[in-house]
Short mmCIF file of C-alpha atoms in Angstrom, two decimals:
data_model
loop_
_atom_site.label_atom_id
_atom_site.label_comp_id
_atom_site.label_asym_id
_atom_site.label_seq_id
_atom_site.Cartn_x
_atom_site.Cartn_y
_atom_site.Cartn_z
CA MET X 1 -56.35 30.58 2.01
CA GLN X 2 -56.82 27.26 0.14
CA ARG X 3 -60.12 28.64 -1.30
CA LYS X 4 -57.81 31.14 -2.80
CA PHE X 5 -55.17 28.63 -3.82
CA ILE X 6 -57.62 26.10 -5.50
CA THR X 7 -60.10 28.91 -7.15
CA ASN X 8 -57.12 30.69 -8.89
CA LEU X 9 -55.79 27.41 -10.21
CA ILE X 10 -58.74 26.35 -11.58
CA LEU X 11 -59.27 29.96 -12.97
CA LEU X 12 -55.47 30.02 -14.32
CA LEU X 13 -55.18 26.32 -15.24
CA SER X 14 -58.57 26.34 -17.28
CA LEU X 15 -57.78 29.76 -18.98
CA ASN X 16 -53.83 28.26 -20.10
CA LEU X 17 -55.34 25.42 -21.04
CA LEU X 18 -57.67 26.93 -23.46
CA ILE X 19 -55.09 28.86 -24.99
CA LYS X 20 -51.22 27.50 -25.04
CA PRO X 21 -51.96 23.97 -25.99
CA PHE X 22 -53.10 26.04 -29.50
CA TRP X 23 -50.08 28.07 -29.36
CA ILE X 24 -47.52 24.72 -28.94
CA LEU X 25 -49.19 22.20 -30.85
CA GLY X 26 -50.83 24.62 -33.80
CA ILE X 27 -48.46 27.57 -34.21
CA ASP X 28 -45.83 26.69 -32.53
CA ARG X 29 -45.41 22.93 -34.20
CA SER X 30 -46.66 24.66 -37.52
CA VAL X 31 -44.03 26.73 -37.69
CA GLN X 32 -41.38 24.28 -37.32
CA ASN X 33 -42.60 22.76 -39.79
CA LEU X 34 -42.71 25.19 -42.23
CA VAL X 35 -39.12 26.37 -42.19
CA GLY X 36 -37.67 23.08 -41.12
CA LEU X 37 -35.32 21.08 -38.75
CA GLU X 38 -32.64 23.12 -39.83
CA GLU X 39 -33.99 27.24 -39.52
CA TYR X 40 -35.71 26.38 -36.53
CA GLY X 41 -32.86 24.81 -34.51
CA PHE X 42 -31.24 28.25 -35.33
CA TYR X 43 -34.10 30.20 -33.90
CA PHE X 44 -34.27 28.10 -31.14
CA VAL X 45 -30.11 28.53 -30.36
CA VAL X 46 -30.99 32.34 -30.56
CA PHE X 47 -33.60 31.91 -28.90
CA ASN X 48 -31.90 30.24 -25.62
CA PHE X 49 -29.09 32.04 -26.31
CA SER X 50 -31.04 34.98 -25.21
CA PHE X 51 -32.50 33.70 -21.84
CA LEU X 52 -29.00 32.85 -20.47
CA PHE X 53 -28.25 36.72 -19.70
CA ASN X 54 -32.09 37.44 -18.78
CA ILE X 55 -31.58 38.15 -15.36
CA MET X 56 -30.00 41.22 -15.89
CA LEU X 57 -33.09 42.93 -17.09
CA ASP X 58 -34.22 42.29 -13.76
CA LEU X 59 -31.69 41.27 -11.36
CA GLY X 60 -34.48 39.11 -9.42
CA ILE X 61 -36.46 41.63 -8.55
CA THR X 62 -39.44 40.39 -9.91
CA ASN X 63 -39.45 37.23 -7.52
CA PHE X 64 -37.99 40.03 -4.72
CA ASN X 65 -41.20 41.92 -6.00
CA ASN X 66 -43.96 39.49 -5.27
CA ARG X 67 -42.86 38.39 -2.09
CA ASN X 68 -42.36 41.76 -1.12
CA ILE X 69 -45.40 43.11 -2.06
CA ALA X 70 -47.59 40.16 -0.81
CA GLN X 71 -45.65 41.13 2.71
CA HIS X 72 -46.44 44.66 2.50
CA LYS X 73 -48.58 45.70 0.49
CA GLN X 74 -48.70 49.58 0.86
CA LEU X 75 -44.75 49.88 -0.15
CA LEU X 76 -46.42 49.54 -3.88
CA ASN X 77 -47.25 53.27 -4.37
CA LYS X 78 -43.39 53.83 -2.58
CA HIS X 79 -41.56 51.42 -5.31
CA PHE X 80 -43.28 50.92 -8.49
CA SER X 81 -41.86 54.66 -9.90
CA GLY X 82 -38.21 53.98 -8.44
CA ILE X 83 -38.15 50.40 -9.99
CA ILE X 84 -39.14 51.06 -13.64
CA THR X 85 -36.49 53.23 -13.74
CA VAL X 86 -34.31 50.60 -12.94
CA ARG X 87 -35.23 48.20 -14.72
CA PHE X 88 -34.87 50.76 -18.18
CA PHE X 89 -31.36 50.92 -17.45
CA LEU X 90 -31.11 47.47 -17.34
CA ALA X 91 -32.66 46.54 -20.35
CA PHE X 92 -29.57 48.80 -21.84
CA LEU X 93 -27.30 46.83 -19.67
CA TYR X 94 -28.54 43.42 -20.52
CA VAL X 95 -28.00 43.96 -24.54
CA GLY X 96 -24.90 45.57 -24.21
CA VAL X 97 -23.74 42.05 -22.40
CA THR X 98 -25.68 39.93 -24.39
CA PHE X 99 -24.18 40.91 -27.92
CA VAL X 100 -20.89 41.49 -26.83
CA ALA X 101 -21.58 37.37 -25.44
CA ALA X 102 -22.69 36.33 -28.70
CA LEU X 103 -19.59 38.28 -30.89
CA ILE X 104 -17.59 36.09 -28.50
CA ASN X 105 -19.25 33.06 -29.41
CA GLY X 106 -18.95 34.04 -33.41
CA PHE X 107 -23.18 35.31 -33.90
CA LYS X 108 -22.59 36.89 -37.23
CA GLY X 109 -25.57 38.76 -39.37
CA GLU X 110 -28.61 36.98 -39.20
CA GLN X 111 -28.06 35.29 -36.20
CA LEU X 112 -27.58 39.34 -35.19
CA TYR X 113 -30.41 40.55 -36.36
CA LEU X 114 -32.58 37.82 -35.38
CA LEU X 115 -31.10 38.67 -31.18
CA GLY X 116 -31.63 42.08 -31.55
CA TRP X 117 -35.65 41.42 -31.55
CA ILE X 118 -34.87 38.39 -29.10
CA ALA X 119 -33.51 40.30 -27.08
CA PHE X 120 -36.52 43.26 -27.37
CA ASN X 121 -39.10 40.79 -26.82
CA GLN X 122 -37.19 39.74 -23.61
CA PHE X 123 -37.22 42.94 -21.92
CA LEU X 124 -41.15 43.15 -22.99
CA LEU X 125 -41.67 40.01 -21.61
CA SER X 126 -39.64 40.32 -18.32
CA THR X 127 -41.43 43.66 -17.90
CA ILE X 128 -44.99 41.98 -18.20
CA LEU X 129 -43.69 39.51 -15.65
CA TYR X 130 -42.87 42.32 -13.15
CA LEU X 131 -45.99 43.90 -13.53
CA ARG X 132 -47.74 41.00 -12.89
CA SER X 133 -45.85 40.36 -9.46
CA ASN X 134 -47.48 43.39 -8.60
CA LEU X 135 -50.80 42.15 -9.18
CA SER X 136 -50.12 38.57 -7.64
CA GLY X 137 -48.59 40.14 -5.17
CA LEU X 138 -51.72 42.24 -4.41
CA LEU X 139 -53.26 38.99 -4.52
CA MET X 140 -55.38 40.30 -7.38
CA LEU X 141 -54.62 36.65 -8.37
CA ARG X 142 -58.08 36.60 -11.47
CA THR X 143 -56.72 39.62 -13.03
CA ASP X 144 -52.77 38.14 -12.93
CA SER X 145 -54.44 35.14 -14.52
CA LEU X 146 -55.82 37.00 -17.49
CA ILE X 147 -53.03 38.80 -18.28
CA SER X 148 -51.00 36.07 -18.15
CA VAL X 149 -53.14 34.70 -21.23
CA LEU X 150 -53.28 37.86 -23.12
CA ASP X 151 -50.15 37.80 -24.74
CA ARG X 152 -49.88 33.45 -25.99
CA LEU X 153 -53.42 34.45 -27.41
CA LEU X 154 -52.24 37.16 -29.21
CA MET X 155 -49.60 35.86 -30.82
CA ILE X 156 -52.39 32.79 -32.02
CA ILE X 157 -54.09 35.57 -33.80
CA PHE X 158 -51.15 37.13 -35.77
CA CYS X 159 -49.18 34.09 -36.56
CA ALA X 160 -52.23 32.40 -37.49
CA VAL X 161 -53.57 35.08 -40.25
CA LEU X 162 -49.56 34.77 -41.45
CA LEU X 163 -50.44 31.28 -41.88
CA TRP X 164 -53.66 30.37 -43.17
CA GLY X 165 -54.47 34.13 -43.38
CA ASN X 166 -53.54 34.05 -47.57
CA VAL X 167 -52.01 37.58 -46.66
CA THR X 168 -49.00 37.15 -48.47
CA ASP X 169 -47.46 34.98 -51.78
CA GLN X 170 -44.14 34.93 -49.44
CA ALA X 171 -42.73 31.57 -48.13
CA PHE X 172 -43.31 31.98 -44.12
CA ARG X 173 -39.96 33.19 -42.38
CA ILE X 174 -38.60 32.87 -38.69
CA GLU X 175 -38.25 36.31 -39.06
CA TRP X 176 -42.80 36.87 -38.89
CA PHE X 177 -42.82 34.51 -35.81
CA VAL X 178 -40.64 36.71 -33.69
CA TYR X 179 -42.61 39.84 -35.00
CA ALA X 180 -45.73 38.15 -34.04
CA GLN X 181 -44.47 38.15 -31.00
CA THR X 182 -43.04 41.81 -30.26
CA ALA X 183 -46.98 42.60 -31.33
CA ALA X 184 -48.37 40.24 -28.71
CA TYR X 185 -45.51 41.36 -26.12
CA VAL X 186 -45.80 45.26 -26.90
CA ILE X 187 -50.07 45.46 -26.20
CA THR X 188 -49.95 42.98 -23.32
CA ALA X 189 -47.41 45.35 -21.37
CA MET X 190 -49.81 48.18 -22.09
CA ILE X 191 -52.79 46.52 -20.39
CA ALA X 192 -50.40 45.45 -18.00
CA LEU X 193 -48.96 49.06 -16.93
CA SER X 194 -52.66 50.52 -17.34
CA VAL X 195 -53.38 48.20 -14.61
CA VAL X 196 -50.54 48.71 -12.14
CA ILE X 197 -50.90 52.42 -12.94
CA VAL X 198 -53.90 52.53 -11.11
CA LYS X 199 -53.52 50.51 -8.48
CA ALA X 200 -49.97 52.28 -8.06
CA LYS X 201 -51.60 56.06 -8.17
CA PHE X 202 -48.94 56.21 -9.89
CA LYS X 203 -47.73 60.33 -10.80
CA ARG X 204 -44.45 60.12 -12.13
CA VAL X 205 -40.63 58.27 -13.26
CA TYR X 206 -37.98 59.06 -10.76
CA TRP X 207 -34.20 58.17 -10.67
CA ASN X 208 -33.25 57.51 -6.73
CA TRP X 209 -29.70 56.70 -6.37
CA PRO X 210 -30.13 55.17 -2.93
CA PHE X 211 -33.10 53.63 -3.94
CA PHE X 212 -31.09 51.52 -6.70
CA VAL X 213 -28.89 50.60 -5.11
CA MET X 214 -31.22 49.11 -2.03
CA ILE X 215 -33.42 47.14 -4.13
CA VAL X 216 -30.34 45.67 -5.85
CA LYS X 217 -29.09 44.73 -2.91
CA GLN X 218 -32.30 43.54 -1.59
CA SER X 219 -32.45 41.23 -4.75
CA LEU X 220 -29.39 40.13 -5.49
CA PRO X 221 -29.64 36.47 -4.48
CA PHE X 222 -33.12 36.51 -5.93
CA ALA X 223 -31.31 37.54 -9.07
CA THR X 224 -28.14 34.65 -8.27
CA LEU X 225 -30.54 31.92 -8.53
CA VAL X 226 -32.64 33.48 -11.71
CA LEU X 227 -29.37 33.56 -12.94
CA MET X 228 -28.05 30.24 -12.38
CA MET X 229 -31.64 28.05 -13.00
CA SER X 230 -31.60 29.77 -16.39
CA PHE X 231 -28.46 28.20 -16.97
CA TYR X 232 -29.09 24.86 -16.32
CA ASN X 233 -32.97 25.28 -17.81
CA ARG X 234 -31.61 27.21 -21.71
CA ILE X 235 -28.13 26.06 -22.17
CA ASP X 236 -28.82 22.87 -23.50
CA PRO X 237 -29.18 23.91 -26.98
CA VAL X 238 -27.00 26.18 -26.78
CA LEU X 239 -24.05 23.72 -26.29
CA ILE X 240 -25.59 21.08 -28.67
CA GLN X 241 -24.86 23.42 -31.55
CA ARG X 242 -21.59 25.27 -30.30
CA ILE X 243 -20.21 21.34 -29.82
CA LEU X 244 -21.28 19.56 -32.81
CA PRO X 245 -20.21 20.47 -35.39
CA ASP X 246 -21.94 22.50 -38.80
CA PRO X 247 -25.11 22.22 -39.46
CA VAL X 248 -24.90 19.22 -37.34
CA GLY X 249 -25.42 21.30 -34.32
CA ASP X 250 -28.10 23.34 -35.99
CA ILE X 251 -29.70 20.32 -37.01
CA GLN X 252 -29.60 18.84 -33.41
CA ALA X 253 -31.10 21.35 -31.75
CA GLY X 254 -33.92 21.14 -34.15
CA VAL X 255 -34.43 17.48 -33.41
CA TYR X 256 -33.82 18.56 -29.36
CA ALA X 257 -36.64 21.45 -29.80
CA GLU X 258 -38.90 18.85 -31.36
CA ALA X 259 -38.67 16.57 -27.95
CA PHE X 260 -38.87 19.71 -25.59
CA ARG X 261 -42.19 21.29 -27.13
CA LEU X 262 -44.10 18.98 -25.03
CA PHE X 263 -41.67 19.08 -22.06
CA ASP X 264 -42.09 23.24 -21.98
CA ALA X 265 -45.52 22.69 -22.01
CA SER X 266 -46.18 20.73 -19.28
CA ASN X 267 -43.44 22.80 -17.33
CA GLN X 268 -45.49 26.03 -18.14
CA ILE X 269 -48.08 24.50 -16.28
CA ALA X 270 -46.51 23.45 -13.38
CA TYR X 271 -44.69 26.78 -13.58
CA LEU X 272 -48.35 28.12 -12.40
CA PHE X 273 -48.29 27.05 -9.23
CA ALA X 274 -45.22 28.61 -8.31
CA VAL X 275 -46.96 31.57 -9.42
CA LEU X 276 -50.08 31.15 -6.94
CA LEU X 277 -48.37 29.58 -4.25
CA LEU X 278 -44.85 31.85 -4.37
CA PRO X 279 -47.28 35.36 -2.98
CA ILE X 280 -49.72 32.60 -0.95
CA PHE X 281 -46.49 31.14 1.45
CA SER X 282 -44.95 34.60 1.78
CA HIS X 283 -48.42 35.62 3.40
CA LEU X 284 -49.13 32.29 5.30
CA ILE X 285 -44.95 32.26 6.45
CA LYS X 286 -45.18 36.61 7.16
CA ASN X 287 -48.24 35.86 9.37
CA LYS X 288 -47.18 32.53 10.94
CA LYS X 289 -50.29 30.60 9.90
CA PRO X 290 -49.40 26.77 9.15
CA ILE X 291 -48.42 26.30 5.48
CA VAL X 292 -48.70 22.73 5.42
CA HIS X 293 -51.55 22.03 4.10
CA ILE X 294 -51.11 23.59 1.54
CA VAL X 295 -47.78 22.19 0.41
CA LYS X 296 -49.52 18.78 0.73
CA LEU X 297 -51.86 20.10 -1.64
CA ALA X 298 -49.60 21.49 -4.04
CA PHE X 299 -47.63 18.73 -4.20
CA SER X 300 -49.94 16.16 -4.36
CA LEU X 301 -52.01 17.54 -7.62
CA LEU X 302 -48.56 18.23 -8.86
CA PHE X 303 -47.12 14.43 -8.62
CA THR X 304 -50.09 12.92 -9.58
CA VAL X 305 -49.84 14.92 -13.00
CA SER X 306 -46.50 14.47 -13.98
CA VAL X 307 -45.71 11.31 -12.47
CA THR X 308 -49.08 10.22 -15.17
CA ALA X 309 -47.28 12.45 -17.41
CA ALA X 310 -43.63 11.11 -17.21
CA ILE X 311 -45.01 7.59 -17.29
CA THR X 312 -47.84 7.74 -20.17
CA SER X 313 -44.60 9.60 -22.67
CA TYR X 314 -41.95 7.39 -22.13
CA PHE X 315 -44.72 4.25 -23.08
CA TYR X 316 -45.85 6.20 -25.72
CA SER X 317 -43.03 8.62 -26.93
CA TYR X 318 -42.80 7.22 -30.54
CA GLU X 319 -46.48 7.53 -31.16
CA ILE X 320 -46.66 11.10 -29.39
CA MET X 321 -43.38 12.52 -31.71
CA SER X 322 -44.95 10.92 -34.83
CA LEU X 323 -48.41 12.68 -34.30
CA LEU X 324 -46.69 15.88 -33.70
CA TYR X 325 -44.27 15.43 -36.86
CA PRO X 326 -45.78 12.66 -39.05
CA GLU X 327 -43.14 13.41 -42.38
CA ARG X 328 -40.27 13.30 -39.83
CA ASP X 329 -38.04 10.42 -38.82
CA VAL X 330 -38.71 11.07 -34.88
CA SER X 331 -36.65 8.07 -33.72
CA GLU X 332 -34.07 10.42 -32.05
CA SER X 333 -36.62 12.98 -30.69
CA SER X 334 -38.92 10.17 -29.15
CA THR X 335 -36.07 8.68 -27.18
CA ILE X 336 -35.38 12.50 -26.37
CA PHE X 337 -38.43 13.41 -25.40
CA SER X 338 -38.80 10.27 -23.02
CA ILE X 339 -36.00 10.97 -21.22
CA ILE X 340 -36.69 14.87 -20.27
CA MET X 341 -40.51 14.29 -18.99
CA PHE X 342 -39.06 12.47 -16.36
CA GLY X 343 -37.64 15.65 -15.32
CA PHE X 344 -40.59 17.24 -14.80
CA ILE X 345 -41.36 15.31 -12.09
CA ALA X 346 -38.42 16.84 -10.64
CA ILE X 347 -39.33 20.44 -11.61
CA SER X 348 -42.71 20.00 -10.27
CA GLY X 349 -41.11 19.38 -6.76
CA ILE X 350 -38.77 22.80 -7.48
CA TYR X 351 -42.11 24.01 -7.92
CA VAL X 352 -43.32 23.27 -4.85
CA PHE X 353 -39.97 23.14 -2.56
CA GLY X 354 -38.15 25.92 -4.45
CA THR X 355 -41.35 28.44 -4.43
CA LEU X 356 -41.63 27.68 -0.89
CA LEU X 357 -37.39 28.09 -0.24
CA THR X 358 -37.72 31.19 -1.84
CA ALA X 359 -41.08 32.78 -0.13
CA ASN X 360 -38.99 32.49 3.20
CA GLY X 361 -36.06 34.13 2.26
CA SER X 362 -33.63 30.20 2.12
CA LEU X 363 -32.28 32.03 -1.29
CA LYS X 364 -28.40 31.37 0.15
CA GLN X 365 -29.23 27.09 0.33
CA LEU X 366 -30.95 27.50 -2.94
CA ASN X 367 -28.46 29.30 -4.66
CA ILE X 368 -25.71 26.45 -3.57
CA ILE X 369 -28.24 23.75 -4.86
CA ALA X 370 -28.37 25.94 -8.23
CA ALA X 371 -24.76 26.34 -8.82
CA PHE X 372 -24.02 22.51 -8.20
CA ALA X 373 -26.68 21.43 -10.75
CA ILE X 374 -24.83 23.75 -13.79
CA SER X 375 -21.71 22.00 -12.73
CA LEU X 376 -23.32 18.92 -13.20
CA ASN X 377 -25.40 19.86 -16.52
CA LEU X 378 -22.16 21.67 -17.96
CA LEU X 379 -20.21 18.33 -16.83
CA ILE X 380 -22.45 15.67 -18.15
CA ASN X 381 -23.16 18.27 -21.36
CA ILE X 382 -19.60 18.58 -21.94
CA ILE X 383 -19.23 14.47 -21.85
CA LEU X 384 -22.15 13.48 -24.14
CA ILE X 385 -23.03 15.73 -26.71
CA PRO X 386 -19.79 14.24 -28.10
CA GLN X 387 -20.84 10.75 -28.24
CA ILE X 388 -24.56 11.18 -28.24
CA GLN X 389 -25.37 14.08 -29.64
CA ALA X 390 -28.71 15.50 -28.46
CA ILE X 391 -29.73 12.17 -26.12
CA GLY X 392 -26.44 13.72 -24.16
CA SER X 393 -28.31 16.94 -23.05
CA ALA X 394 -31.73 15.38 -22.51
CA TYR X 395 -29.28 12.93 -19.79
CA ALA X 396 -27.60 16.08 -18.53
CA SER X 397 -31.18 18.27 -17.82
CA LEU X 398 -32.24 15.59 -16.28
CA SER X 399 -29.49 14.46 -13.95
CA ALA X 400 -29.35 18.96 -12.92
CA GLN X 401 -33.12 18.44 -12.18
CA TRP X 402 -33.72 15.52 -9.93
CA VAL X 403 -30.49 16.28 -7.94
CA SER X 404 -31.99 19.75 -7.23
CA VAL X 405 -35.00 18.58 -6.43
CA ILE X 406 -33.74 16.50 -3.90
CA PHE X 407 -31.32 18.74 -1.67
CA GLN X 408 -34.59 21.30 -1.84
CA LEU X 409 -36.22 18.54 -0.28
CA ILE X 410 -33.94 17.74 2.61
CA ILE X 411 -33.41 21.68 3.10
CA VAL X 412 -37.26 22.06 3.40
CA GLN X 413 -37.45 19.29 5.75
CA ARG X 414 -34.77 20.88 8.19
CA ILE X 415 -36.16 24.28 8.02
CA PHE X 416 -39.71 23.44 8.32
CA ARG X 417 -39.94 19.92 10.58
CA PHE X 418 -42.74 18.80 8.77
CA ARG X 419 -44.07 15.61 10.44
CA ILE X 420 -43.52 12.83 8.07
CA ASN X 421 -46.07 11.23 6.95
CA ILE X 422 -45.77 7.14 6.18
CA PRO X 423 -49.05 6.37 4.81
CA TYR X 424 -49.02 9.52 1.94
CA LEU X 425 -45.58 8.59 1.24
CA ALA X 426 -46.61 5.21 0.84
CA SER X 427 -49.19 6.65 -1.60
CA LEU X 428 -47.07 8.36 -3.81
CA LEU X 429 -44.91 5.03 -4.08
CA ILE X 430 -47.49 3.13 -4.86
CA PHE X 431 -49.10 5.41 -7.35
CA ALA X 432 -46.46 5.75 -8.77
CA GLY X 433 -45.93 1.91 -9.52
CA LEU X 434 -48.96 0.99 -9.95
CA VAL X 435 -49.31 3.62 -13.20
CA VAL X 436 -46.20 1.75 -14.76
CA VAL X 437 -48.06 -1.25 -14.44
CA GLY X 438 -51.17 0.57 -15.73
CA ALA X 439 -49.32 1.45 -19.10
CA TRP X 440 -47.26 -1.16 -19.99
CA PHE X 441 -50.98 -2.81 -20.38
CA SER X 442 -52.40 -0.25 -21.52
CA ARG X 443 -49.87 -0.97 -24.42
CA ASP X 444 -52.04 -4.43 -25.18
CA LEU X 445 -55.45 -2.64 -25.25
CA PRO X 446 -57.16 -4.30 -28.45
CA PHE X 447 -57.77 0.21 -29.48
CA ASP X 448 -56.05 2.42 -31.45
CA TRP X 449 -52.83 3.75 -29.01
CA LYS X 450 -54.76 7.34 -28.40
CA ILE X 451 -57.75 5.17 -27.53
CA ASN X 452 -55.41 3.07 -24.85
CA LEU X 453 -53.25 6.20 -24.12
CA LEU X 454 -56.91 7.89 -22.66
CA CYS X 455 -57.70 4.65 -20.67
CA MET X 456 -54.21 4.90 -19.42
CA LEU X 457 -55.04 9.13 -18.28
CA GLY X 458 -58.25 7.86 -16.93
CA TYR X 459 -57.00 4.88 -15.28
CA ALA X 460 -53.96 7.26 -13.58
CA PHE X 461 -56.87 9.90 -12.42
CA VAL X 462 -58.68 7.12 -10.61
CA LEU X 463 -56.04 4.94 -8.98
CA ALA X 464 -55.00 8.38 -7.39
CA ALA X 465 -59.10 9.22 -6.20
CA MET X 466 -58.75 5.72 -4.91
CA LEU X 467 -55.47 6.52 -2.85
CA ARG X 468 -56.64 9.88 -1.61
CA LEU X 469 -54.02 11.62 -3.50
CA PHE X 470 -56.41 14.26 -4.34
CA SER X 471 -60.39 14.37 -3.17
CA ILE X 472 -63.08 16.14 -5.56
CA LYS X 473 -65.12 16.08 -2.02
CA SER X 474 -62.13 17.50 -0.76
CA PHE X 475 -61.84 20.41 -3.29
CA ILE X 476 -65.65 21.49 -3.50
CA SER X 477 -65.81 22.02 0.44
CA ILE X 478 -63.05 24.42 -0.20
CA ILE X 479 -64.01 26.39 -2.98
CA ARG X 480 -67.39 26.55 -0.63
CA GLU X 481 -65.07 28.02 2.12
CA ARG X 482 -66.43 31.62 3.49
CA GLU X 483 -63.23 33.68 2.91
CA SER X 484 -62.72 36.65 4.94
CA ASP X 485 -58.56 37.86 4.92
CA LEU X 486 -58.24 37.84 1.76
CA THR X 487 -60.04 39.91 -1.61
CA ASP X 488 -59.38 40.23 -5.04
#
């Protein structure tokens, strides 16, 4: 099982590191630079607002389905036809609730038009994620990995043509960015649907009220969890815009978006671990097999990467933001960036421990933690945004993430009773401390800051290997293992 995790993690990371950095740094950043802070901030607020009720598109069905198919593969044929029908019903519910909430919050003309397209994109994206949950539940992880980057690859092609293809004399408009996403999602959804239809031996769509009730009841705890996590992960820019007066709200949301971009990219890399871990944890728990080795392996990798990224971002925040936005004053966005990147460490832990609790069915505990995190996030935002604007949201987000991971770790230990490995914990602390020291001294190296940063990253890699937080030799031996119980 470790071989399955490592080989597919390498494939998934390779594909995403090839595609997504170019999307985030090449396309998304170029769009923001072209349309300006205020217009991009306007889009960013509408985009994040569409996420607040995103759970109504799914009601937790994707996470429930991933875990359920991983444990009972024979149910794919039975459930697929019914769930597809349920999801179309939920799409109408989502659109209705989202637009009512938008009208209550004062959205008008252009905002509502953009929200309509983005809401449709959310439906397409949610459908793709559901289709992928069937593939990962069947442990078709290679196929799932390829589909996971297809939408971004298509978006890169479409947006590159619009940005640099000289196909129009008009200035680039933020709406074109949204239309390109729509086209990419439609194509990806059709391809994913074709694969799942073959695997599910799909014949026809049907509506079955008892089945609908059963699916909603079983997925409701997942739905509640996803809803609350969506709120405390996506509500910050919405609160910034609503609490601050015009046009300061849109501008500050744009500043937050500048800093958030690299954090979101890092978050997406960590999310890939959760994508692989949920079906693997579910399979191991169902078959009563040991999970401690997979947990330690995944956490060690994510801890090494996240601590290095957070500390490096803190010491080089101004330089990194200046590189991304050379024509702007980045003093504020660099401060936000240095704060929220420490949340990446917490997010990485959540993607291991939260995924383990999800696979175990410990959703009541996860929902209580998420509810507390939302309350904390809202309270800190309401207090700090009027005083320090977008920087206040950065502190709110950081606080919610760390509270979540600490409580999740406590619950994991209570349920699974992992042996406390003092030398391993000491290695983690030593690594973090020495990375801080290394980053401090790297700034004084007699080279360009980019060379200094690369030296810092190389030092962290060597340090992690010396402390045995990961072992290349172990990876190679795991990859060479024969695997008889799982196939893709």
